[in-house]
Amino acid sequence: MSHATMTAPVPSGQTKAKARRRPAGVLLRFVATRVVGLVVTLFIASLVVFGALYAAPGSPLTYLTHGRTMSPEAIASIKAEYHLDDPVWQQYLRWLGGVAHGDFGTSVIYNQPVASLVGSRAFATTLLVLMAAAIVLVLGLAIGTLAGLRPGWSSRSAMAGATAVMAVPTFVGAVVLIIVFAVDLEWFPVFGSGRGGLDEVYHMVLPSIALALASVAFVARLAQTAIRQELSADHVQTAISRGLPHGAVVRRHVMRNAAMPVLTVAGLTIAGLIAGSVVVEQVFQLGGLGQFLVSSVQQKDFPVVQAICLMYVAAFIVLNTLIDIAYTLLDPRVSIGKKDS
């Protein structure tokens, strides 16, 4: 989802007053439009996820038979059990109907319900993404705010370091963190997701830092740019020239106006952490959805791959839609639709 349907903010009292008088029906229509777009996008994503796997080389039948030579009757029985002899469109409709009821099918390799296999691994991935998101918001906004409000040698050094970190691939950063903090200093475990409770949080410290590094730098640079643009804006300079306290100007005008675009992009960046978690989980052997996805792709376990890919895509699309709606509802300067523009 994008903000293409929204008009640019107009900083005037008339526009703000009009936004406050915005009818509830307009907001409901806007939200309903976004929800319909969400459903359509998820449907298209399901087509892509399902079709891409069947377009890839190889067949799950090879793994079902473990490479052994079997009689035609045995192969036909296996195909009938997993509906591999049905047309692709029938397989898709059957799969989509099951997904709508929370049934993602049966794993080809483990012969267990995909929902239970995925559910047992979802917590590790969720904890990893949440901890990385907290690091991104806290450090990214703190560094960017400091660099934007207090230009000087320290802020330039911080932003230079952030820029350098942003250029480091996630895989390389993860390996460096393991070598320094896990192997040499022995402060953190090398791999694994822990045994539950605080031990899981302890095991996720290094992986969450590795996942958040590039995003911290990106959010910091964005926050710095937004704050400096607001500091040079006419209404801020006017407030300063009228003798208003510097702290009040920063809180009411600079930070408030700079917060919306920064938090919006930060939210989309956090949604992008879901995809990056696949690499981090593989490096640290966390046993989450990302690592399970990689092994399932290698084994051609189609139902598992389809379920995890669809969950990843759905999570990203839902977060994107919620951020889009929140941006419009929280910022009174943004117009909704043609009638309110």
mmCIF file of N, CA and C in Angstrom, residues 11-141:
data_model
loop_
_atom_site.group_PDB
_atom_site.id
_atom_site.type_symbol
_atom_site.label_atom_id
_atom_site.label_comp_id
_atom_site.label_asym_id
_atom_site.label_seq_id
_atom_site.Cartn_x
_atom_site.Cartn_y
_atom_site.Cartn_z
ATOM 1 N N PRO A 11 0.054 23.185 5.467
ATOM 2 C CA PRO A 11 0.139 23.726 6.822
ATOM 3 C C PRO A 11 -0.637 25.013 7.003
ATOM 4 N N SER A 12 -1.931 24.921 7.093
ATOM 5 C CA SER A 12 -2.748 26.106 7.320
ATOM 6 C C SER A 12 -3.828 25.782 8.331
ATOM 7 N N GLY A 13 -4.275 26.812 9.051
ATOM 8 C CA GLY A 13 -5.307 26.618 10.050
ATOM 9 C C GLY A 13 -6.616 26.167 9.439
ATOM 10 N N GLN A 14 -6.898 26.629 8.206
ATOM 11 C CA GLN A 14 -8.139 26.244 7.547
ATOM 12 C C GLN A 14 -8.165 24.746 7.272
ATOM 13 N N THR A 15 -7.015 24.212 6.818
ATOM 14 C CA THR A 15 -6.949 22.784 6.524
ATOM 15 C C THR A 15 -7.100 21.963 7.788
ATOM 16 N N LYS A 16 -6.454 22.400 8.877
ATOM 17 C CA LYS A 16 -6.564 21.668 10.135
ATOM 18 C C LYS A 16 -7.989 21.681 10.658
ATOM 19 N N ALA A 17 -8.644 22.828 10.549
ATOM 20 C CA ALA A 17 -10.022 22.912 11.026
ATOM 21 C C ALA A 17 -10.928 22.015 10.190
ATOM 22 N N LYS A 18 -10.671 21.977 8.894
ATOM 23 C CA LYS A 18 -11.464 21.122 8.027
ATOM 24 C C LYS A 18 -11.259 19.661 8.371
ATOM 25 N N ALA A 19 -9.960 19.289 8.701
ATOM 26 C CA ALA A 19 -9.679 17.905 9.053
ATOM 27 C C ALA A 19 -10.397 17.512 10.325
ATOM 28 N N ARG A 20 -10.486 18.473 11.289
ATOM 29 C CA ARG A 20 -11.171 18.145 12.538
ATOM 30 C C ARG A 20 -12.656 17.923 12.309
ATOM 31 N N ARG A 21 -13.229 18.578 11.273
ATOM 32 C CA ARG A 21 -14.643 18.408 10.987
ATOM 33 C C ARG A 21 -14.909 17.250 10.029
ATOM 34 N N ARG A 22 -13.891 16.460 9.752
ATOM 35 C CA ARG A 22 -14.014 15.365 8.807
ATOM 36 C C ARG A 22 -15.106 14.407 9.279
ATOM 37 N N PRO A 23 -16.110 14.121 8.461
ATOM 38 C CA PRO A 23 -17.203 13.235 8.880
ATOM 39 C C PRO A 23 -16.691 11.825 9.142
ATOM 40 N N ALA A 24 -17.380 11.173 10.077
ATOM 41 C CA ALA A 24 -16.996 9.805 10.405
ATOM 42 C C ALA A 24 -17.191 8.878 9.220
ATOM 43 N N GLY A 25 -18.195 9.163 8.376
ATOM 44 C CA GLY A 25 -18.430 8.321 7.211
ATOM 45 C C GLY A 25 -17.258 8.320 6.245
ATOM 46 N N VAL A 26 -16.583 9.468 6.117
ATOM 47 C CA VAL A 26 -15.424 9.543 5.223
ATOM 48 C C VAL A 26 -14.311 8.652 5.734
ATOM 49 N N LEU A 27 -14.088 8.698 7.063
ATOM 50 C CA LEU A 27 -13.059 7.843 7.651
ATOM 51 C C LEU A 27 -13.396 6.368 7.471
ATOM 52 N N LEU A 28 -14.675 6.018 7.669
ATOM 53 C CA LEU A 28 -15.077 4.621 7.515
ATOM 54 C C LEU A 28 -14.897 4.151 6.079
ATOM 55 N N ARG A 29 -15.244 5.002 5.113
ATOM 56 C CA ARG A 29 -15.053 4.629 3.710
ATOM 57 C C ARG A 29 -13.575 4.449 3.388
ATOM 58 N N PHE A 30 -12.749 5.327 3.955
ATOM 59 C CA PHE A 30 -11.312 5.224 3.714
ATOM 60 C C PHE A 30 -10.761 3.915 4.271
ATOM 61 N N VAL A 31 -11.133 3.600 5.523
ATOM 62 C CA VAL A 31 -10.665 2.358 6.142
ATOM 63 C C VAL A 31 -11.194 1.150 5.372
ATOM 64 N N ALA A 32 -12.465 1.196 4.961
ATOM 65 C CA ALA A 32 -13.038 0.085 4.202
ATOM 66 C C ALA A 32 -12.300 -0.116 2.879
ATOM 67 N N THR A 33 -11.929 0.988 2.230
ATOM 68 C CA THR A 33 -11.174 0.888 0.981
ATOM 69 C C THR A 33 -9.831 0.217 1.204
ATOM 70 N N ARG A 34 -9.172 0.602 2.303
ATOM 71 C CA ARG A 34 -7.876 -0.006 2.607
ATOM 72 C C ARG A 34 -8.029 -1.493 2.920
ATOM 73 N N VAL A 35 -9.069 -1.852 3.630
ATOM 74 C CA VAL A 35 -9.288 -3.266 3.967
ATOM 75 C C VAL A 35 -9.559 -4.079 2.704
ATOM 76 N N VAL A 36 -10.379 -3.546 1.801
ATOM 77 C CA VAL A 36 -10.637 -4.242 0.538
ATOM 78 C C VAL A 36 -9.343 -4.402 -0.253
ATOM 79 N N GLY A 37 -8.542 -3.349 -0.293
ATOM 80 C CA GLY A 37 -7.250 -3.447 -0.969
ATOM 81 C C GLY A 37 -6.349 -4.485 -0.329
ATOM 82 N N LEU A 38 -6.423 -4.586 1.013
ATOM 83 C CA LEU A 38 -5.640 -5.594 1.725
ATOM 84 C C LEU A 38 -6.048 -6.999 1.299
ATOM 85 N N VAL A 39 -7.358 -7.249 1.226
ATOM 86 C CA VAL A 39 -7.851 -8.582 0.844
ATOM 87 C C VAL A 39 -7.438 -8.920 -0.584
ATOM 88 N N VAL A 40 -7.563 -7.955 -1.488
ATOM 89 C CA VAL A 40 -7.187 -8.198 -2.882
ATOM 90 C C VAL A 40 -5.694 -8.491 -2.995
ATOM 91 N N THR A 41 -4.892 -7.727 -2.272
ATOM 92 C CA THR A 41 -3.447 -7.945 -2.316
ATOM 93 C C THR A 41 -3.067 -9.309 -1.763
ATOM 94 N N LEU A 42 -3.720 -9.722 -0.676
ATOM 95 C CA LEU A 42 -3.461 -11.045 -0.122
ATOM 96 C C LEU A 42 -3.846 -12.148 -1.106
ATOM 97 N N PHE A 43 -4.954 -11.948 -1.824
ATOM 98 C CA PHE A 43 -5.367 -12.941 -2.817
ATOM 99 C C PHE A 43 -4.330 -13.053 -3.933
ATOM 100 N N ILE A 44 -3.851 -11.911 -4.417
ATOM 101 C CA ILE A 44 -2.824 -11.937 -5.463
ATOM 102 C C ILE A 44 -1.546 -12.578 -4.932
ATOM 103 N N ALA A 45 -1.200 -12.269 -3.676
ATOM 104 C CA ALA A 45 0.001 -12.861 -3.084
ATOM 105 C C ALA A 45 -0.132 -14.371 -2.979
ATOM 106 N N SER A 46 -1.345 -14.863 -2.656
ATOM 107 C CA SER A 46 -1.537 -16.312 -2.576
ATOM 108 C C SER A 46 -1.343 -16.971 -3.937
ATOM 109 N N LEU A 47 -1.790 -16.312 -5.006
ATOM 110 C CA LEU A 47 -1.567 -16.841 -6.355
ATOM 111 C C LEU A 47 -0.087 -16.925 -6.676
ATOM 112 N N VAL A 48 0.644 -15.861 -6.324
ATOM 113 C CA VAL A 48 2.080 -15.835 -6.612
ATOM 114 C C VAL A 48 2.815 -16.902 -5.812
ATOM 115 N N VAL A 49 2.498 -17.000 -4.516
ATOM 116 C CA VAL A 49 3.168 -17.974 -3.659
ATOM 117 C C VAL A 49 2.896 -19.392 -4.136
ATOM 118 N N PHE A 50 1.654 -19.683 -4.458
ATOM 119 C CA PHE A 50 1.300 -21.036 -4.890
ATOM 120 C C PHE A 50 1.897 -21.354 -6.256
ATOM 121 N N GLY A 51 1.788 -20.419 -7.188
ATOM 122 C CA GLY A 51 2.268 -20.685 -8.544
ATOM 123 C C GLY A 51 3.771 -20.731 -8.665
ATOM 124 N N ALA A 52 4.491 -19.910 -7.864
ATOM 125 C CA ALA A 52 5.947 -19.865 -7.973
ATOM 126 C C ALA A 52 6.579 -21.199 -7.613
ATOM 127 N N LEU A 53 6.046 -21.871 -6.619
ATOM 128 C CA LEU A 53 6.610 -23.151 -6.212
ATOM 129 C C LEU A 53 6.424 -24.219 -7.285
ATOM 130 N N TYR A 54 5.281 -24.216 -7.946
ATOM 131 C CA TYR A 54 5.046 -25.213 -8.978
ATOM 132 C C TYR A 54 5.788 -24.882 -10.270
ATOM 133 N N ALA A 55 6.208 -23.640 -10.406
ATOM 134 C CA ALA A 55 7.028 -23.269 -11.567
ATOM 135 C C ALA A 55 8.495 -23.606 -11.349
ATOM 136 N N ALA A 56 8.884 -23.844 -10.099
ATOM 137 C CA ALA A 56 10.273 -24.162 -9.793
ATOM 138 C C ALA A 56 10.594 -25.592 -10.206
ATOM 139 N N PRO A 57 11.863 -25.875 -10.515
ATOM 140 C CA PRO A 57 12.236 -27.247 -10.902
ATOM 141 C C PRO A 57 12.151 -28.206 -9.719
ATOM 142 N N GLY A 58 11.964 -29.474 -10.021
ATOM 143 C CA GLY A 58 11.892 -30.476 -8.966
ATOM 144 C C GLY A 58 10.454 -30.813 -8.622
ATOM 145 N N SER A 59 10.294 -31.867 -7.845
ATOM 146 C CA SER A 59 8.959 -32.328 -7.470
ATOM 147 C C SER A 59 9.000 -32.897 -6.067
ATOM 148 N N PRO A 60 7.943 -32.665 -5.264
ATOM 149 C CA PRO A 60 7.909 -33.260 -3.928
ATOM 150 C C PRO A 60 7.824 -34.777 -3.966
ATOM 151 N N LEU A 61 7.446 -35.342 -5.110
ATOM 152 C CA LEU A 61 7.346 -36.798 -5.221
ATOM 153 C C LEU A 61 8.703 -37.457 -5.000
ATOM 154 N N THR A 62 9.766 -36.776 -5.400
ATOM 155 C CA THR A 62 11.109 -37.332 -5.208
ATOM 156 C C THR A 62 11.413 -37.517 -3.732
ATOM 157 N N TYR A 63 10.986 -36.571 -2.907
ATOM 158 C CA TYR A 63 11.258 -36.657 -1.472
ATOM 159 C C TYR A 63 10.273 -37.584 -0.772
ATOM 160 N N LEU A 64 9.086 -37.705 -1.331
ATOM 161 C CA LEU A 64 8.124 -38.638 -0.744
ATOM 162 C C LEU A 64 8.571 -40.085 -0.924
ATOM 163 N N THR A 65 9.214 -40.363 -2.048
ATOM 164 C CA THR A 65 9.697 -41.721 -2.314
ATOM 165 C C THR A 65 11.119 -41.935 -1.823
ATOM 166 N N HIS A 66 11.778 -40.832 -1.320
ATOM 167 C CA HIS A 66 13.162 -40.900 -0.836
ATOM 168 C C HIS A 66 14.115 -41.435 -1.911
ATOM 169 N N GLY A 67 13.784 -41.139 -3.163
ATOM 170 C CA GLY A 67 14.654 -41.546 -4.255
ATOM 171 C C GLY A 67 14.590 -43.019 -4.597
ATOM 172 N N ARG A 68 13.707 -43.774 -3.957
ATOM 173 C CA ARG A 68 13.630 -45.213 -4.211
ATOM 174 C C ARG A 68 12.765 -45.499 -5.441
ATOM 175 N N THR A 69 13.051 -46.622 -6.063
ATOM 176 C CA THR A 69 12.234 -47.065 -7.195
ATOM 177 C C THR A 69 10.984 -47.758 -6.659
ATOM 178 N N MET A 70 9.827 -47.276 -7.066
ATOM 179 C CA MET A 70 8.566 -47.823 -6.560
ATOM 180 C C MET A 70 7.691 -48.236 -7.723
ATOM 181 N N SER A 71 6.742 -49.101 -7.440
ATOM 182 C CA SER A 71 5.821 -49.574 -8.475
ATOM 183 C C SER A 71 4.873 -48.454 -8.893
ATOM 184 N N PRO A 72 4.354 -48.526 -10.090
ATOM 185 C CA PRO A 72 3.393 -47.496 -10.540
ATOM 186 C C PRO A 72 2.183 -47.382 -9.613
ATOM 187 N N GLU A 73 1.757 -48.507 -9.035
ATOM 188 C CA GLU A 73 0.611 -48.457 -8.124
ATOM 189 C C GLU A 73 0.939 -47.664 -6.866
ATOM 190 N N ALA A 74 2.149 -47.860 -6.318
ATOM 191 C CA ALA A 74 2.557 -47.137 -5.113
ATOM 192 C C ALA A 74 2.684 -45.640 -5.393
ATOM 193 N N ILE A 75 3.255 -45.291 -6.553
ATOM 194 C CA ILE A 75 3.396 -43.872 -6.918
ATOM 195 C C ILE A 75 2.025 -43.231 -7.105
ATOM 196 N N ALA A 76 1.108 -43.978 -7.741
ATOM 197 C CA ALA A 76 -0.247 -43.449 -7.940
ATOM 198 C C ALA A 76 -0.949 -43.246 -6.605
ATOM 199 N N SER A 77 -0.701 -44.152 -5.640
ATOM 200 C CA SER A 77 -1.308 -44.007 -4.315
ATOM 201 C C SER A 77 -0.792 -42.763 -3.599
ATOM 202 N N ILE A 78 0.514 -42.520 -3.713
ATOM 203 C CA ILE A 78 1.101 -41.334 -3.077
ATOM 204 C C ILE A 78 0.552 -40.059 -3.726
ATOM 205 N N LYS A 79 0.461 -40.056 -5.045
ATOM 206 C CA LYS A 79 -0.070 -38.880 -5.732
ATOM 207 C C LYS A 79 -1.522 -38.620 -5.339
ATOM 208 N N ALA A 80 -2.291 -39.669 -5.197
ATOM 209 C CA ALA A 80 -3.689 -39.495 -4.820
ATOM 210 C C ALA A 80 -3.815 -38.993 -3.383
ATOM 211 N N GLU A 81 -2.936 -39.479 -2.501
ATOM 212 C CA GLU A 81 -2.998 -39.054 -1.097
ATOM 213 C C GLU A 81 -2.711 -37.570 -0.950
ATOM 214 N N TYR A 82 -1.718 -37.065 -1.716
ATOM 215 C CA TYR A 82 -1.342 -35.654 -1.626
ATOM 216 C C TYR A 82 -1.938 -34.823 -2.757
ATOM 217 N N HIS A 83 -2.853 -35.398 -3.532
ATOM 218 C CA HIS A 83 -3.553 -34.693 -4.619
ATOM 219 C C HIS A 83 -2.574 -34.132 -5.646
ATOM 220 N N LEU A 84 -1.459 -34.826 -5.849
ATOM 221 C CA LEU A 84 -0.458 -34.346 -6.794
ATOM 222 C C LEU A 84 -0.868 -34.587 -8.242
ATOM 223 N N ASP A 85 -1.859 -35.464 -8.469
ATOM 224 C CA ASP A 85 -2.304 -35.739 -9.830
ATOM 225 C C ASP A 85 -3.469 -34.860 -10.258
ATOM 226 N N ASP A 86 -3.922 -33.974 -9.377
ATOM 227 C CA ASP A 86 -4.998 -33.050 -9.733
ATOM 228 C C ASP A 86 -4.442 -31.879 -10.538
ATOM 229 N N PRO A 87 -5.274 -31.227 -11.356
ATOM 230 C CA PRO A 87 -4.834 -30.004 -12.040
ATOM 231 C C PRO A 87 -4.403 -28.936 -11.025
ATOM 232 N N VAL A 88 -3.501 -28.079 -11.460
ATOM 233 C CA VAL A 88 -2.946 -27.071 -10.557
ATOM 234 C C VAL A 88 -4.041 -26.166 -10.004
ATOM 235 N N TRP A 89 -5.017 -25.814 -10.848
ATOM 236 C CA TRP A 89 -6.055 -24.889 -10.374
ATOM 237 C C TRP A 89 -6.912 -25.536 -9.287
ATOM 238 N N GLN A 90 -7.133 -26.849 -9.392
ATOM 239 C CA GLN A 90 -7.879 -27.531 -8.339
ATOM 240 C C GLN A 90 -7.065 -27.594 -7.052
ATOM 241 N N GLN A 91 -5.774 -27.831 -7.183
ATOM 242 C CA GLN A 91 -4.916 -27.847 -5.999
ATOM 243 C C GLN A 91 -4.908 -26.474 -5.325
ATOM 244 N N TYR A 92 -4.897 -25.419 -6.144
ATOM 245 C CA TYR A 92 -4.888 -24.074 -5.573
ATOM 246 C C TYR A 92 -6.190 -23.784 -4.824
ATOM 247 N N LEU A 93 -7.326 -24.094 -5.441
ATOM 248 C CA LEU A 93 -8.605 -23.831 -4.784
ATOM 249 C C LEU A 93 -8.742 -24.644 -3.497
ATOM 250 N N ARG A 94 -8.289 -25.887 -3.513
ATOM 251 C CA ARG A 94 -8.353 -26.719 -2.309
ATOM 252 C C ARG A 94 -7.459 -26.119 -1.215
ATOM 253 N N TRP A 95 -6.258 -25.690 -1.622
ATOM 254 C CA TRP A 95 -5.326 -25.091 -0.657
ATOM 255 C C TRP A 95 -5.866 -23.771 -0.110
ATOM 256 N N LEU A 96 -6.421 -22.931 -0.996
ATOM 257 C CA LEU A 96 -6.950 -21.639 -0.559
ATOM 258 C C LEU A 96 -8.133 -21.824 0.379
ATOM 259 N N GLY A 97 -8.986 -22.782 0.099
ATOM 260 C CA GLY A 97 -10.108 -23.050 1.000
ATOM 261 C C GLY A 97 -9.646 -23.517 2.361
ATOM 262 N N GLY A 98 -8.611 -24.343 2.381
ATOM 263 C CA GLY A 98 -8.063 -24.771 3.663
ATOM 264 C C GLY A 98 -7.428 -23.630 4.433
ATOM 265 N N VAL A 99 -6.695 -22.757 3.728
ATOM 266 C CA VAL A 99 -6.054 -21.609 4.382
ATOM 267 C C VAL A 99 -7.106 -20.708 5.013
ATOM 268 N N ALA A 100 -8.225 -20.516 4.325
ATOM 269 C CA ALA A 100 -9.295 -19.674 4.864
ATOM 270 C C ALA A 100 -9.840 -20.223 6.175
ATOM 271 N N HIS A 101 -9.686 -21.523 6.412
ATOM 272 C CA HIS A 101 -10.147 -22.148 7.652
ATOM 273 C C HIS A 101 -8.986 -22.481 8.594
ATOM 274 N N GLY A 102 -7.794 -21.935 8.301
ATOM 275 C CA GLY A 102 -6.647 -22.179 9.163
ATOM 276 C C GLY A 102 -5.954 -23.505 8.933
ATOM 277 N N ASP A 103 -6.268 -24.173 7.840
ATOM 278 C CA ASP A 103 -5.658 -25.466 7.525
ATOM 279 C C ASP A 103 -4.703 -25.273 6.352
ATOM 280 N N PHE A 104 -3.399 -25.394 6.614
ATOM 281 C CA PHE A 104 -2.393 -25.213 5.570
ATOM 282 C C PHE A 104 -1.947 -26.538 4.954
ATOM 283 N N GLY A 105 -2.636 -27.601 5.266
ATOM 284 C CA GLY A 105 -2.288 -28.890 4.686
ATOM 285 C C GLY A 105 -1.382 -29.706 5.588
ATOM 286 N N THR A 106 -0.832 -30.757 5.014
ATOM 287 C CA THR A 106 0.041 -31.679 5.741
ATOM 288 C C THR A 106 1.444 -31.616 5.160
ATOM 289 N N SER A 107 2.431 -31.598 6.024
ATOM 290 C CA SER A 107 3.814 -31.539 5.580
ATOM 291 C C SER A 107 4.178 -32.800 4.815
ATOM 292 N N VAL A 108 4.835 -32.631 3.683
ATOM 293 C CA VAL A 108 5.260 -33.762 2.869
ATOM 294 C C VAL A 108 6.361 -34.555 3.570
ATOM 295 N N ILE A 109 7.239 -33.866 4.274
ATOM 296 C CA ILE A 109 8.396 -34.505 4.905
ATOM 297 C C ILE A 109 8.056 -35.057 6.286
ATOM 298 N N TYR A 110 7.358 -34.269 7.108
ATOM 299 C CA TYR A 110 7.101 -34.665 8.494
ATOM 300 C C TYR A 110 5.770 -35.393 8.663
ATOM 301 N N ASN A 111 4.910 -35.340 7.641
ATOM 302 C CA ASN A 111 3.592 -35.972 7.701
ATOM 303 C C ASN A 111 2.795 -35.501 8.927
ATOM 304 N N GLN A 112 2.901 -34.209 9.217
ATOM 305 C CA GLN A 112 2.175 -33.588 10.317
ATOM 306 C C GLN A 112 1.473 -32.341 9.787
ATOM 307 N N PRO A 113 0.431 -31.863 10.490
ATOM 308 C CA PRO A 113 -0.232 -30.629 10.050
ATOM 309 C C PRO A 113 0.746 -29.460 10.001
ATOM 310 N N VAL A 114 0.705 -28.721 8.906
ATOM 311 C CA VAL A 114 1.615 -27.590 8.744
ATOM 312 C C VAL A 114 1.374 -26.531 9.815
ATOM 313 N N ALA A 115 0.118 -26.340 10.197
ATOM 314 C CA ALA A 115 -0.216 -25.308 11.187
ATOM 315 C C ALA A 115 0.505 -25.558 12.509
ATOM 316 N N SER A 116 0.578 -26.816 12.953
ATOM 317 C CA SER A 116 1.255 -27.119 14.218
ATOM 318 C C SER A 116 2.758 -26.962 14.087
ATOM 319 N N LEU A 117 3.328 -27.361 12.946
ATOM 320 C CA LEU A 117 4.770 -27.208 12.732
ATOM 321 C C LEU A 117 5.176 -25.742 12.697
ATOM 322 N N VAL A 118 4.378 -24.938 12.011
ATOM 323 C CA VAL A 118 4.681 -23.506 11.912
ATOM 324 C C VAL A 118 4.437 -22.808 13.250
ATOM 325 N N GLY A 119 3.349 -23.179 13.924
ATOM 326 C CA GLY A 119 3.030 -22.530 15.197
ATOM 327 C C GLY A 119 4.081 -22.749 16.252
ATOM 328 N N SER A 120 4.723 -23.909 16.281
ATOM 329 C CA SER A 120 5.745 -24.192 17.286
ATOM 330 C C SER A 120 7.019 -23.400 17.057
ATOM 331 N N ARG A 121 7.189 -22.870 15.854
ATOM 332 C CA ARG A 121 8.397 -22.109 15.528
ATOM 333 C C ARG A 121 8.146 -20.610 15.403
ATOM 334 N N ALA A 122 6.898 -20.200 15.498
ATOM 335 C CA ALA A 122 6.565 -18.792 15.267
ATOM 336 C C ALA A 122 7.043 -17.883 16.390
ATOM 337 N N PHE A 123 7.094 -18.394 17.633
ATOM 338 C CA PHE A 123 7.441 -17.527 18.755
ATOM 339 C C PHE A 123 8.864 -16.999 18.632
ATOM 340 N N ALA A 124 9.796 -17.846 18.215
ATOM 341 C CA ALA A 124 11.192 -17.416 18.091
ATOM 342 C C ALA A 124 11.322 -16.281 17.083
ATOM 343 N N THR A 125 10.643 -16.418 15.945
ATOM 344 C CA THR A 125 10.699 -15.367 14.935
ATOM 345 C C THR A 125 10.026 -14.088 15.427
ATOM 346 N N THR A 126 8.888 -14.223 16.096
ATOM 347 C CA THR A 126 8.188 -13.050 16.616
ATOM 348 C C THR A 126 9.033 -12.304 17.637
ATOM 349 N N LEU A 127 9.651 -13.029 18.557
ATOM 350 C CA LEU A 127 10.505 -12.398 19.568
ATOM 351 C C LEU A 127 11.690 -11.703 18.919
ATOM 352 N N LEU A 128 12.292 -12.344 17.927
ATOM 353 C CA LEU A 128 13.429 -11.746 17.222
ATOM 354 C C LEU A 128 13.036 -10.432 16.559
ATOM 355 N N VAL A 129 11.919 -10.420 15.845
ATOM 356 C CA VAL A 129 11.491 -9.208 15.131
ATOM 357 C C VAL A 129 11.103 -8.109 16.117
ATOM 358 N N LEU A 130 10.422 -8.450 17.213
ATOM 359 C CA LEU A 130 10.027 -7.433 18.195
ATOM 360 C C LEU A 130 11.235 -6.801 18.871
ATOM 361 N N MET A 131 12.227 -7.610 19.249
ATOM 362 C CA MET A 131 13.425 -7.058 19.883
ATOM 363 C C MET A 131 14.205 -6.193 18.907
ATOM 364 N N ALA A 132 14.307 -6.633 17.663
ATOM 365 C CA ALA A 132 14.992 -5.820 16.655
ATOM 366 C C ALA A 132 14.243 -4.521 16.395
ATOM 367 N N ALA A 133 12.907 -4.573 16.383
ATOM 368 C CA ALA A 133 12.114 -3.359 16.181
ATOM 369 C C ALA A 133 12.320 -2.368 17.315
ATOM 370 N N ALA A 134 12.397 -2.863 18.552
ATOM 371 C CA ALA A 134 12.648 -1.976 19.694
ATOM 372 C C ALA A 134 14.008 -1.298 19.570
ATOM 373 N N ILE A 135 15.015 -2.052 19.135
ATOM 374 C CA ILE A 135 16.351 -1.473 18.950
ATOM 375 C C ILE A 135 16.324 -0.414 17.855
ATOM 376 N N VAL A 136 15.631 -0.700 16.762
ATOM 377 C CA VAL A 136 15.555 0.252 15.653
ATOM 378 C C VAL A 136 14.917 1.563 16.103
ATOM 379 N N LEU A 137 13.790 1.477 16.806
ATOM 380 C CA LEU A 137 13.089 2.687 17.218
ATOM 381 C C LEU A 137 13.880 3.481 18.241
ATOM 382 N N VAL A 138 14.401 2.805 19.266
ATOM 383 C CA VAL A 138 15.088 3.516 20.347
ATOM 384 C C VAL A 138 16.400 4.131 19.856
ATOM 385 N N LEU A 139 17.278 3.308 19.291
ATOM 386 C CA LEU A 139 18.583 3.811 18.868
ATOM 387 C C LEU A 139 18.477 4.708 17.635
ATOM 388 N N GLY A 140 17.673 4.292 16.650
ATOM 389 C CA GLY A 140 17.564 5.077 15.424
ATOM 390 C C GLY A 140 17.021 6.476 15.671
ATOM 391 N N LEU A 141 15.923 6.560 16.436
ATOM 392 C CA LEU A 141 15.344 7.876 16.718
ATOM 393 C C LEU A 141 16.249 8.696 17.633
#
